Amino acid sequence: MKVFLLFTFLFLFSACDAFHPKPQSTDYYLVVPLRNDSKSDAKWAGYLRKHLDNRSAFSESVLTKPNDKQKQIMSISVMQNTAMLTDYAISYTSHGVCLKAKDENKMLWLIYQFISMIGDRDKRFDVTDLPSPMLAYGKNEAANFAFNYRSIYSLYNKNPEMFPILGASHVDYDWAIWGHNLGKILAHKSDDSYARTATGRDKKQFCFSSFELYNELVEYISNNYGDEKSARFCIMPNDNDVVCQCPRCKKAGNTLHDAAPSVIAFVERLAHRFPNHTFVTSHYLTMSSAPAHRLPKNMGVIVSAMDLPLQANVVNSVKGQRLLHTIKEWRKYCSRIYIWDYNRNYDDYLSPFPCLLILQQRLQFYKQNGVSGVVFNDSGDNFSSFDDMQTAVISQLLINPSIDVQTACCRFFKKFYPKTSNILIQYYNAIENRAFAVGKPLEFYGGIGDAVEGYLDVQEFNTFFCNLEKASKETNGDERTRLNKLLTALNYTRFELMRFVGKSVNNEMLSQIMHNLSGHKAFPEMNNYREANGTLDDYINFVSNHKLFICSPNPLANKISSASRLDEGQLPLSALTDGKLGIPFDYHTHWLIFSGDSLQINVSCVQGRELQMNFMEASPWHIFLPKSVKLCQEGKVISEVMPIDGAADDFTRHTISIPLKKVDRKIPVNLIIIKSGHSFAIDEIMVK
């Protein structure tokens, strides 16, 4: 491992050095339109001149016309031309450079690429706020963006001023209506707007054959966006499994589980009604079939990649081919195909999540198969570790999936973490390489155990954290601010690793970690450590005020077995006697989740007054208290407990006790736990 890390370290730094720009040898920059008679060229030349001038410490360095001084002058000519064969082009001569772009968005991106490149060479220009460029100064290039539509739903991409700079947009700003927000903008005064099922109207879902729903949406679009402006609308069913079964929807082709026929027909009507707007629907959950005829050119689909694991080489798997089949089916009748992809662990925003090399492979797969747009669902408004660097690199991958990922990471760290970049580069790229090489899925909803299996080495992480914390004390300004956030977040990972691998907790260290983690209050964006039911304050309070480890060894350890088949991917049965208790609002913490009809546990020898066990109640996760818990010997029920389901709020631990008074101590006992709903979760069996 040490040899591997050393090789990676040396390779990365040689790669970074290879891209280190040479110092400037220019005294003046002359910015001019390429075509003197073009208003658009003049506009963009003025824009570039203004922004270079605003960033310059010397106002005389940017010229509008040549001067007569014997100084070095770089000529920068600018052109926007919709007839270009490529999205952008940049070409260099001995005395200057020419920037060309097809449209305004591409021109903005290219201008900021060039400003960033100039600022790296010429320290008279302040580009400290700009991400490292993906283009190399002095290299001629002409290319198309890999995807026409590129969006990243992340905190680092939340500022609209960053969209053109990164070349990536944000769904909250791009779409006049985005999917599940349909219900927020319409009044739905008539019951006819809602789905009809066997039990009546269901207001959790829409009827997409409803005339009232259609007319109301047409009125909303007409009043707010008109017929002429170009806006994007994403229309899809609510995020559940309800499908309208009214006569009109069934006639359109709806089945009990597929709403696609009525939804596609509904969106198609809107696309014909408003030909200047763009309308897309989804392929997800109840949208499970493609159309059977050609759709209007202003209509498209967003295909969910949720069923495609975030895993190296998965595009060649059965699931990869299944997604490819879906893409091909839609491509028969629709040219505008987007992918809704996922690049975060939504049960743990704060631990490192090295996904870039895997995402690169996915994006290359999407490009090869005609996908025209990609939306990455990141952590939204919530902080996630390394989000700044990852968002910047993903934005580059969306433009060119063939970039060198490790070089891009390296350049970002060197720019924004100049004093600690060596530590960050060595660690982050090591876990990226390991995650790709090990080949296990990066779980979208995973616990710390999944990270340890895939890429997170405990000793390596702790060494990295200590080195980074020590080095951070020598930083200041923006770097110090970024490190304060990152180190605060990584305290969560420190404790999760301690909890996962440890037999007990060092109380002094626990107190220090929780104190450090409490520093999140200085960062409002770090309020949540997970997508649902995961505020950091709740986590800190629970960990600080509850014992998560049993002090003495559990006497039932190595004395239990089971004939029941445990759920795939769940903890082993030994977790029920490992001395670790779960957190009631986090099913990743020592809870054994079981979805079979009954879990039978054999106990070879038991001594004491009663057996105690803890169950979680969490109905949003379909985890319920068991229907009953029976204690048996030789096939006879000795005692039985009937838990009261719903006796407390969700995300609560219930302790259930079964008396051992009638048990023959010489005979093994059988514990039978019978489920009441989808599944139950149990964390420890103890003898009292």
XYZ file of C-alpha atoms in Angstrom:
688
model
C 0.000 0.000 0.000
C 2.829 2.447 0.862
C 4.473 1.799 -2.514
C 1.164 2.393 -4.295
C 0.558 5.666 -2.455
C 4.093 6.885 -3.146
C 3.738 6.151 -6.859
C 0.364 7.922 -6.958
C 1.799 10.892 -5.075
C 4.781 11.296 -7.426
C 2.648 10.842 -10.539
C 0.130 13.440 -9.450
C 2.694 16.073 -8.656
C 4.516 15.540 -11.926
C 1.151 15.894 -13.703
C 0.414 19.127 -11.839
C 3.850 20.538 -12.637
C 3.341 19.727 -16.314
C 0.352 22.078 -16.361
C 2.001 24.872 -14.402
C 1.726 27.995 -16.593
C 4.776 29.996 -17.605
C 5.070 33.613 -16.425
C 3.696 36.293 -18.748
C 5.833 38.338 -21.096
C 3.109 40.818 -22.056
C 2.868 44.470 -21.087
C -0.439 45.305 -22.775
C -3.570 43.456 -23.903
C -5.437 44.821 -26.924
C -9.006 43.486 -27.024
C -10.848 43.943 -30.332
C -13.817 42.446 -32.219
C -12.784 40.011 -34.937
C -15.273 41.616 -37.341
C -15.461 45.403 -37.191
C -19.014 45.447 -38.539
C -20.384 42.902 -36.032
C -22.377 44.197 -33.066
C -22.099 40.872 -31.236
C -18.317 40.782 -31.666
C -18.074 44.370 -30.427
C -20.256 43.531 -27.438
C -18.119 40.589 -26.367
C -14.853 42.423 -26.985
C -16.166 45.173 -24.714
C -17.244 42.631 -22.129
C -13.834 40.924 -22.062
C -12.013 44.278 -21.990
C -14.151 45.515 -19.096
C -13.696 42.379 -16.984
C -9.966 42.183 -17.633
C -9.683 45.845 -16.690
C -11.745 45.341 -13.509
C -9.415 42.563 -12.423
C -6.203 44.412 -13.253
C -4.118 46.257 -10.703
C -2.958 48.594 -13.516
C -5.657 50.235 -15.600
C -3.245 50.897 -18.484
C -2.641 47.192 -19.122
C -5.843 46.690 -21.172
C -6.080 48.691 -24.388
C -8.856 49.639 -26.797
C -6.396 50.612 -29.540
C -2.661 50.103 -30.182
C -0.228 52.474 -28.508
C 3.035 53.772 -29.884
C 5.190 52.528 -27.033
C 7.753 49.868 -27.745
C 6.179 47.279 -25.465
C 4.894 43.721 -25.759
C 1.243 43.761 -26.873
C -1.039 40.719 -27.033
C -3.947 41.127 -29.418
C -7.166 39.363 -28.342
C -9.901 39.155 -30.974
C -13.402 37.928 -30.168
C -16.197 36.529 -32.321
C -19.628 35.001 -31.697
C -20.986 33.103 -34.687
C -23.961 30.727 -34.655
C -22.733 29.183 -37.932
C -19.628 27.695 -36.298
C -19.148 23.952 -36.685
C -17.905 23.688 -33.083
C -19.201 25.196 -29.855
C -15.978 27.077 -29.253
C -12.518 27.601 -30.697
C -9.367 29.225 -29.390
C -6.307 29.757 -31.591
C -2.945 31.370 -30.894
C -0.452 33.193 -33.095
C 2.918 34.731 -32.255
C 1.261 38.045 -31.385
C -2.193 37.185 -30.156
C -5.158 34.914 -29.661
C -8.629 34.556 -31.187
C -11.666 33.469 -29.143
C -14.713 32.143 -31.003
C -17.971 30.738 -29.639
C -21.307 29.649 -31.096
C -23.667 31.315 -28.595
C -23.698 33.584 -25.556
C -23.358 30.842 -22.938
C -20.381 29.292 -24.695
C -18.812 32.734 -25.131
C -19.167 33.555 -21.434
C -17.566 30.238 -20.510
C -14.713 30.739 -22.995
C -14.065 34.305 -21.837
C -13.751 33.211 -18.210
C -11.539 30.307 -19.219
C -9.263 32.824 -20.925
C -9.357 35.323 -18.038
C -8.430 32.514 -15.642
C -5.562 31.430 -17.891
C -4.283 35.025 -18.175
C -4.532 35.508 -14.416
C -2.484 32.373 -13.788
C 0.287 33.782 -16.011
C 0.046 37.483 -15.251
C -0.293 38.281 -11.559
C -1.489 41.808 -12.339
C -4.927 40.227 -12.801
C -6.880 38.947 -9.798
C -8.519 35.598 -10.637
C -8.607 34.193 -7.119
C -12.381 33.708 -7.365
C -12.277 31.737 -10.628
C -11.893 27.949 -10.817
C -8.773 26.616 -12.478
C -9.312 26.538 -16.263
C -9.710 23.263 -18.095
C -8.071 24.715 -21.208
C -4.281 24.965 -21.436
C -2.805 28.343 -22.373
C -1.101 28.342 -25.770
C -2.901 25.244 -27.030
C -5.176 25.624 -30.053
C -8.502 23.911 -29.537
C -11.883 23.670 -31.265
C -14.534 21.375 -29.829
C -18.171 20.811 -28.962
C -19.480 20.498 -25.434
C -20.226 16.846 -24.712
C -23.763 17.653 -23.552
C -26.082 20.467 -24.584
C -27.632 20.676 -21.130
C -25.465 20.409 -18.006
C -26.715 20.864 -14.454
C -25.271 20.222 -10.985
C -27.540 20.470 -7.935
C -24.807 21.287 -5.434
C -23.979 23.965 -2.893
C -20.866 25.121 -4.760
C -22.980 25.655 -7.890
C -25.732 27.587 -6.121
C -24.553 31.083 -7.085
C -26.049 32.090 -10.490
C -22.893 34.085 -11.247
C -20.973 30.802 -11.255
C -23.183 29.091 -13.843
C -21.524 30.574 -16.953
C -18.081 30.322 -15.364
C -18.450 26.602 -14.634
C -20.555 26.007 -17.724
C -23.107 24.167 -15.574
C -26.558 25.304 -14.535
C -28.856 24.510 -11.592
C -32.363 23.020 -11.771
C -33.815 25.541 -9.308
C -32.956 28.347 -11.735
C -33.299 26.670 -15.124
C -36.809 25.314 -15.092
C -40.038 27.277 -15.019
C -41.639 24.144 -13.570
C -39.523 21.347 -12.192
C -41.197 17.964 -11.820
C -42.543 17.548 -8.343
C -43.185 21.294 -7.948
C -46.260 21.053 -10.167
C -48.553 20.852 -7.150
C -47.053 24.010 -5.628
C -48.003 26.312 -8.476
C -51.504 25.141 -9.360
C -54.693 25.620 -7.359
C -56.428 22.342 -8.321
C -59.858 23.594 -7.393
C -61.518 20.570 -8.983
C -61.240 16.977 -7.786
C -61.005 16.058 -11.456
C -57.338 17.144 -11.364
C -56.425 14.273 -9.053
C -55.894 10.591 -9.700
C -58.743 8.143 -9.358
C -57.954 4.752 -7.824
C -59.986 1.797 -6.583
C -60.576 3.641 -3.304
C -61.554 6.996 -4.849
C -59.704 10.244 -5.540
C -56.104 10.357 -4.330
C -54.805 13.904 -3.912
C -51.233 12.659 -3.667
C -51.235 12.138 -7.440
C -52.618 13.836 -10.559
C -54.921 12.703 -13.319
C -53.038 13.590 -16.483
C -56.128 13.123 -18.620
C -57.885 15.862 -16.669
C -59.160 18.775 -18.776
C -59.107 20.994 -15.689
C -55.444 20.185 -14.973
C -54.482 20.882 -18.568
C -56.406 24.160 -18.793
C -55.040 25.388 -15.490
C -51.471 24.662 -16.566
C -52.001 26.362 -19.946
C -53.296 29.447 -18.136
C -50.309 29.438 -15.774
C -47.774 29.174 -18.609
C -49.553 31.828 -20.718
C -49.777 34.308 -17.836
C -46.215 33.849 -16.590
C -44.166 32.982 -19.679
C -46.292 33.796 -22.705
C -46.088 32.088 -26.078
C -42.939 33.665 -27.460
C -40.304 33.395 -24.709
C -38.300 30.194 -24.436
C -38.645 28.442 -21.067
C -38.143 24.885 -19.802
C -40.886 22.826 -18.164
C -40.444 19.423 -16.567
C -43.794 17.709 -16.053
C -43.894 14.396 -14.202
C -46.071 12.541 -11.689
C -45.551 12.996 -7.972
C -42.883 10.796 -6.387
C -45.046 7.811 -5.419
C -46.535 4.643 -6.898
C -50.103 5.929 -7.486
C -51.380 5.643 -11.075
C -54.685 7.150 -12.160
C -57.245 4.535 -13.203
C -60.008 6.809 -14.483
C -61.614 5.786 -17.808
C -59.725 8.428 -19.810
C -56.328 7.417 -18.382
C -57.020 3.718 -18.896
C -58.091 4.445 -22.462
C -54.791 6.290 -22.983
C -53.021 3.097 -21.931
C -52.385 3.393 -18.185
C -51.926 0.159 -16.261
C -51.965 -0.333 -12.499
C -48.269 0.499 -12.339
C -47.525 2.565 -15.458
C -48.751 6.161 -15.888
C -46.520 6.907 -18.889
C -49.230 6.753 -21.614
C -51.416 9.475 -20.078
C -48.486 11.622 -18.911
C -46.740 11.536 -22.298
C -50.007 12.478 -24.046
C -50.514 15.348 -21.572
C -46.995 16.749 -22.067
C -47.274 16.302 -25.832
C -50.401 18.494 -25.868
C -48.471 21.205 -24.018
C -45.536 20.921 -26.434
C -47.861 21.466 -29.407
C -49.643 24.335 -27.638
C -46.374 26.153 -26.796
C -43.894 25.346 -29.612
C -41.301 27.886 -28.406
C -41.005 26.304 -24.960
C -39.271 23.035 -24.053
C -41.200 20.288 -22.271
C -39.778 17.110 -20.785
C -41.200 14.311 -18.714
C -39.517 11.492 -16.790
C -38.684 7.821 -17.044
C -38.813 6.903 -13.354
C -41.074 4.948 -10.971
C -44.563 4.941 -12.549
C -43.128 6.343 -15.792
C -41.903 2.974 -16.988
C -42.548 2.859 -20.735
C -41.364 4.793 -23.789
C -43.664 6.368 -26.400
C -44.795 4.515 -29.499
C -44.747 7.468 -31.913
C -42.569 10.440 -32.808
C -42.733 13.252 -30.254
C -42.560 17.002 -31.039
C -39.029 18.374 -31.406
C -39.489 20.580 -28.328
C -40.268 17.575 -26.113
C -37.866 15.319 -24.251
C -37.377 12.940 -21.360
C -35.261 12.762 -18.213
C -34.249 9.150 -17.547
C -33.339 8.298 -13.963
C -30.051 6.435 -13.440
C -30.988 5.433 -9.878
C -30.936 1.726 -10.755
C -27.412 1.974 -12.171
C -24.985 1.502 -9.253
C -22.227 4.079 -8.835
C -19.547 1.513 -9.562
C -16.528 1.110 -11.820
C -17.269 -0.652 -15.133
C -20.982 -0.930 -14.323
C -21.897 0.401 -17.765
C -20.968 -3.024 -19.159
C -23.157 -4.879 -16.658
C -26.726 -6.123 -17.049
C -27.997 -2.959 -15.332
C -25.908 -0.822 -17.652
C -27.368 -2.555 -20.684
C -30.854 -2.151 -19.220
C -30.344 1.614 -19.007
C -28.937 1.613 -22.537
C -32.072 -0.200 -23.735
C -34.245 2.511 -22.154
C -32.193 5.234 -23.845
C -32.469 3.500 -27.213
C -36.230 3.004 -26.869
C -36.733 6.726 -26.240
C -34.304 7.687 -29.005
C -36.549 6.007 -31.555
C -39.145 8.762 -31.065
C -37.378 11.545 -29.153
C -34.096 13.375 -29.805
C -33.890 15.266 -26.504
C -32.791 12.726 -23.867
C -31.452 13.783 -20.491
C -30.091 11.636 -17.673
C -30.909 12.376 -14.033
C -27.882 10.978 -12.221
C -26.712 10.812 -8.607
C -23.275 11.598 -7.201
C -23.641 11.712 -3.435
C -24.273 9.455 -0.447
C -27.602 10.886 0.703
C -27.263 9.229 4.099
C -23.864 10.828 4.734
C -23.008 14.179 3.190
C -19.946 14.711 5.385
C -17.683 11.714 4.795
C -15.436 11.640 1.711
C -17.186 10.238 -1.373
C -14.648 9.674 -4.179
C -16.920 9.410 -7.219
C -15.129 11.314 -9.984
C -13.403 8.480 -11.874
C -16.634 6.472 -11.835
C -18.650 9.487 -13.009
C -16.186 10.008 -15.843
C -16.859 6.486 -17.096
C -20.629 7.041 -16.884
C -20.445 10.334 -18.761
C -18.397 8.758 -21.529
C -21.081 6.053 -21.749
C -23.869 8.658 -21.958
C -22.073 10.645 -24.641
C -21.405 7.552 -26.751
C -25.103 6.708 -26.693
C -26.572 10.020 -27.758
C -27.611 11.542 -24.432
C -28.029 15.300 -24.892
C -28.081 16.442 -21.264
C -27.141 15.361 -17.745
C -28.444 16.571 -14.380
C -26.415 15.591 -11.321
C -28.400 15.404 -8.108
C -25.795 16.373 -5.512
C -26.409 17.512 -1.919
C -28.503 20.525 -2.942
C -28.232 23.348 -0.417
C -26.311 21.180 2.050
C -22.563 21.159 2.580
C -20.726 18.001 1.572
C -17.033 17.265 1.957
C -14.907 18.153 -1.098
C -18.018 19.557 -2.800
C -16.167 22.624 -4.100
C -13.506 20.611 -5.904
C -15.884 17.875 -7.068
C -18.400 20.338 -8.521
C -15.642 22.135 -10.424
C -14.280 18.874 -11.850
C -17.741 17.497 -12.701
C -18.511 20.720 -14.585
C -15.396 20.063 -16.689
C -16.374 16.436 -17.257
C -19.784 17.566 -18.523
C -17.967 19.602 -21.157
C -15.278 17.022 -21.922
C -15.522 13.564 -20.289
C -11.976 12.766 -21.451
C -10.124 15.258 -19.258
C -7.499 13.980 -16.820
C -9.496 13.854 -13.590
C -6.541 13.677 -11.249
C -4.862 16.654 -12.873
C -8.099 18.651 -12.575
C -8.331 17.788 -8.860
C -4.684 18.692 -8.376
C -5.022 22.091 -10.030
C -8.109 22.970 -7.984
C -6.439 22.093 -4.692
C -3.277 23.998 -5.600
C -5.286 27.118 -6.393
C -7.723 27.225 -3.489
C -5.700 25.347 -0.857
C -2.163 26.554 -1.645
C -0.589 25.704 1.740
C -2.349 22.379 2.310
C -2.732 21.185 -1.283
C -0.043 18.505 -0.944
C -1.967 16.805 1.876
C -5.308 17.083 0.074
C -4.002 15.905 -3.298
C -2.249 12.858 -1.881
C -5.246 11.728 0.174
C -8.112 12.508 -2.180
C -6.568 10.956 -5.263
C -5.556 7.888 -3.264
C -9.183 7.203 -2.264
C -10.367 7.968 -5.816
C -7.984 5.344 -7.196
C -8.943 2.849 -4.515
C -12.701 3.302 -4.991
C -12.312 2.648 -8.715
C -9.896 -0.275 -8.308
C -11.807 -2.087 -5.537
C -14.918 -1.963 -7.701
C -17.582 -1.950 -4.980
C -20.597 0.320 -5.468
C -20.507 3.741 -3.861
C -23.850 3.516 -2.100
C -26.384 6.284 -2.670
C -27.793 5.461 0.765
C -24.901 3.903 2.636
C -23.319 3.859 6.069
C -19.724 4.153 7.187
C -19.332 0.384 6.812
C -19.944 0.665 3.071
C -17.250 3.331 2.833
C -14.754 1.185 4.763
C -15.394 -1.768 2.448
C -14.991 0.367 -0.651
C -12.248 2.934 -0.081
C -11.996 4.384 3.437
C -8.977 3.081 5.339
C -9.262 3.975 9.037
C -5.576 4.579 9.771
C -5.033 6.461 6.529
C -8.023 8.727 7.216
C -6.952 9.495 10.777
C -3.423 10.332 9.623
C -4.816 12.569 6.884
C -7.126 14.341 9.333
C -4.359 14.993 11.877
C -1.948 16.262 9.217
C -4.584 18.527 7.666
C -5.698 19.896 11.032
C -2.107 20.692 11.993
C -1.332 22.336 8.641
C -4.570 24.352 8.693
C -3.277 26.404 11.607
C -0.698 27.940 9.270
C -3.301 29.076 6.713
C -5.397 32.210 6.451
C -8.052 33.908 4.358
C -10.179 31.849 1.973
C -8.118 28.706 2.471
C -8.616 28.843 6.240
C -12.375 29.302 5.786
C -12.628 26.334 3.434
C -10.539 24.157 5.762
C -12.606 25.120 8.801
C -15.708 23.800 7.045
C -14.015 20.657 5.793
C -12.400 19.760 9.123
C -15.638 20.421 11.004
C -17.477 18.041 8.683
C -14.776 15.357 8.852
C -15.180 15.153 12.636
C -18.394 13.301 11.841
C -16.379 10.736 9.866
C -13.870 10.464 12.730
C -16.571 9.434 15.177
C -18.396 7.192 12.721
C -15.161 5.273 12.137
C -14.554 5.091 15.884
C -18.092 3.792 16.410
C -17.889 1.299 13.565
C -14.535 -0.332 14.303
C -14.168 0.277 18.046
C -15.091 -1.866 21.017
C -15.515 1.183 23.233
C -15.261 4.948 23.091
C -12.564 7.142 24.568
C -14.788 9.640 26.380
C -12.223 12.427 26.230
C -11.831 12.019 22.475
C -15.600 11.716 22.051
C -16.088 15.001 23.897
C -13.489 16.693 21.711
C -15.009 15.381 18.481
C -18.541 16.436 19.450
C -17.238 19.863 20.471
C -15.519 20.251 17.112
C -18.597 19.027 15.266
C -20.723 21.556 17.159
C -18.772 24.190 15.254
C -21.158 23.502 12.374
C -23.405 26.224 13.834
C -21.069 28.746 12.201
C -22.004 27.247 8.825
C -25.797 27.211 8.185
C -25.279 25.007 5.128
C -23.968 22.263 7.437
C -27.181 21.894 9.404
C -27.861 18.416 7.992
C -25.537 15.465 7.679
C -27.995 13.439 5.609
C -30.962 13.921 3.300
C -33.787 12.909 5.658
C -34.127 13.096 9.448
C -30.496 14.008 9.892
C -29.786 17.296 11.624
C -26.311 17.474 13.110
C -27.708 18.909 16.333
C -29.872 15.801 16.836
C -26.892 13.578 16.090
C -24.578 15.443 18.471
C -27.160 15.537 21.263
C -27.931 11.842 21.003
C -24.308 10.707 20.834
C -23.352 12.998 23.715
C -26.178 11.884 25.994
C -26.584 8.166 25.264
C -24.304 5.196 25.645
C -23.702 3.536 22.312
C -21.419 0.851 23.753
C -22.149 -1.705 26.470
C -19.301 -1.476 28.974
C -18.946 -5.191 29.673
C -18.915 -7.958 27.042
C -22.339 -9.315 26.130
C -22.620 -12.784 27.752
C -24.640 -13.978 24.738
C -21.731 -13.372 22.369
C -20.964 -16.565 20.380
C -24.084 -18.222 21.842
C -26.650 -17.288 19.199
C -27.414 -18.705 15.784
C -30.287 -18.593 13.331
C -31.879 -20.730 10.665
C -33.551 -17.664 9.158
C -32.054 -16.198 6.022
C -30.890 -12.654 6.719
C -31.459 -9.815 4.270
C -28.703 -9.432 1.702
C -26.289 -6.638 2.511
C -27.349 -6.396 6.149
C -25.244 -6.838 9.284
C -24.400 -10.400 10.407
C -26.275 -11.992 13.286
C -23.268 -11.409 15.541
C -24.169 -7.688 15.486
C -26.913 -8.529 17.992
C -24.322 -9.349 20.652
C -21.411 -7.057 19.741
C -22.068 -4.583 22.553
C -23.027 -1.721 20.214
C -26.366 0.098 20.254
C -27.981 1.896 17.338
C -29.068 5.484 16.928
C -32.863 5.458 16.468
C -32.880 7.926 13.556
C -30.040 6.279 11.634
C -30.575 2.717 10.424
C -26.901 2.399 9.483
C -25.803 2.376 13.131
C -25.723 -1.245 14.370
C -29.328 -2.023 13.415
C -29.960 -5.439 11.883
C -32.851 -4.932 9.469
C -34.992 -7.956 8.663
C -37.790 -8.169 6.079
C -38.644 -11.872 6.241
C -41.808 -13.123 7.904
C -40.051 -14.135 11.123
C -36.537 -14.091 12.506
C -35.706 -17.179 14.574
C -32.738 -16.857 16.906
C -31.384 -19.834 18.804
C -29.684 -19.147 22.132
C -27.560 -22.051 23.380
C -27.437 -20.981 27.020
C -29.168 -18.193 28.888
C -28.881 -17.131 32.539
C -30.730 -14.172 34.074
C -34.094 -12.656 34.925
C -35.106 -11.471 31.460
C -34.051 -10.933 27.870
C -34.020 -7.352 26.589
C -33.888 -6.193 22.981
C -34.267 -2.861 21.201
C -36.370 -2.164 18.133
C -36.566 0.919 15.932
C -39.827 2.520 14.874
C -39.436 4.475 11.629
C -42.480 4.296 9.369
C -41.020 6.635 6.682
C -38.426 3.912 6.106
C -41.089 1.172 6.317
C -39.526 -0.076 9.556
C -42.097 -1.040 12.177
C -42.181 -2.715 15.546
C -42.648 -6.488 15.288
C -46.080 -8.016 15.655
C -44.908 -10.268 18.472
C -41.802 -11.667 20.154
C -42.014 -15.270 21.393
C -39.688 -17.200 23.668
C -39.867 -20.947 23.055
C -38.294 -24.151 24.343
C -38.698 -27.520 22.681
C -41.407 -26.111 20.382
C -43.516 -24.667 23.224
C -44.129 -20.940 23.770
C -42.841 -20.051 27.230
C -43.702 -16.346 27.035
C -44.804 -13.822 24.444
C -44.710 -10.024 24.170
C -46.935 -7.984 21.841
C -45.283 -4.608 21.168
C -47.647 -1.676 20.780
C -46.960 -0.410 17.262
C -47.054 3.370 16.989
C -46.786 3.889 20.722
C -44.228 6.642 20.214
C -43.024 9.000 17.538
C -41.032 7.796 14.574
C -37.287 7.334 14.952
C -37.651 6.022 18.474
C -35.958 3.057 20.150
C -38.296 0.661 21.982
C -36.923 -1.699 24.595
C -38.831 -4.979 24.929
C -38.296 -7.360 27.845
C -39.221 -11.046 28.026
C -39.139 -12.766 31.457
C -36.998 -15.894 31.823
C -38.724 -17.119 34.962
C -40.256 -20.207 33.314
C -37.204 -21.094 31.238
C -35.324 -24.333 31.865
C -31.713 -23.104 32.057
C -30.349 -26.402 30.792
C -32.231 -26.316 27.482
C -31.526 -23.907 24.569
C -34.201 -21.310 23.880
C -35.636 -20.080 20.599
C -36.500 -16.431 20.093
C -39.067 -15.873 17.336
C -39.642 -12.290 16.154
C -42.634 -11.918 13.827
C -42.841 -8.800 11.676
C -45.945 -6.614 11.400
C -45.106 -4.536 8.340
C -42.429 -4.362 5.659
C -39.513 -4.933 8.038
C -38.212 -4.438 11.561
C -34.826 -3.373 12.966
C -33.160 -4.808 16.085
C -29.820 -3.732 17.539
C -28.819 -5.829 20.593
C -30.072 -8.753 22.668
C -29.066 -8.584 26.318
C -29.583 -10.632 29.448
C -30.585 -8.820 32.632
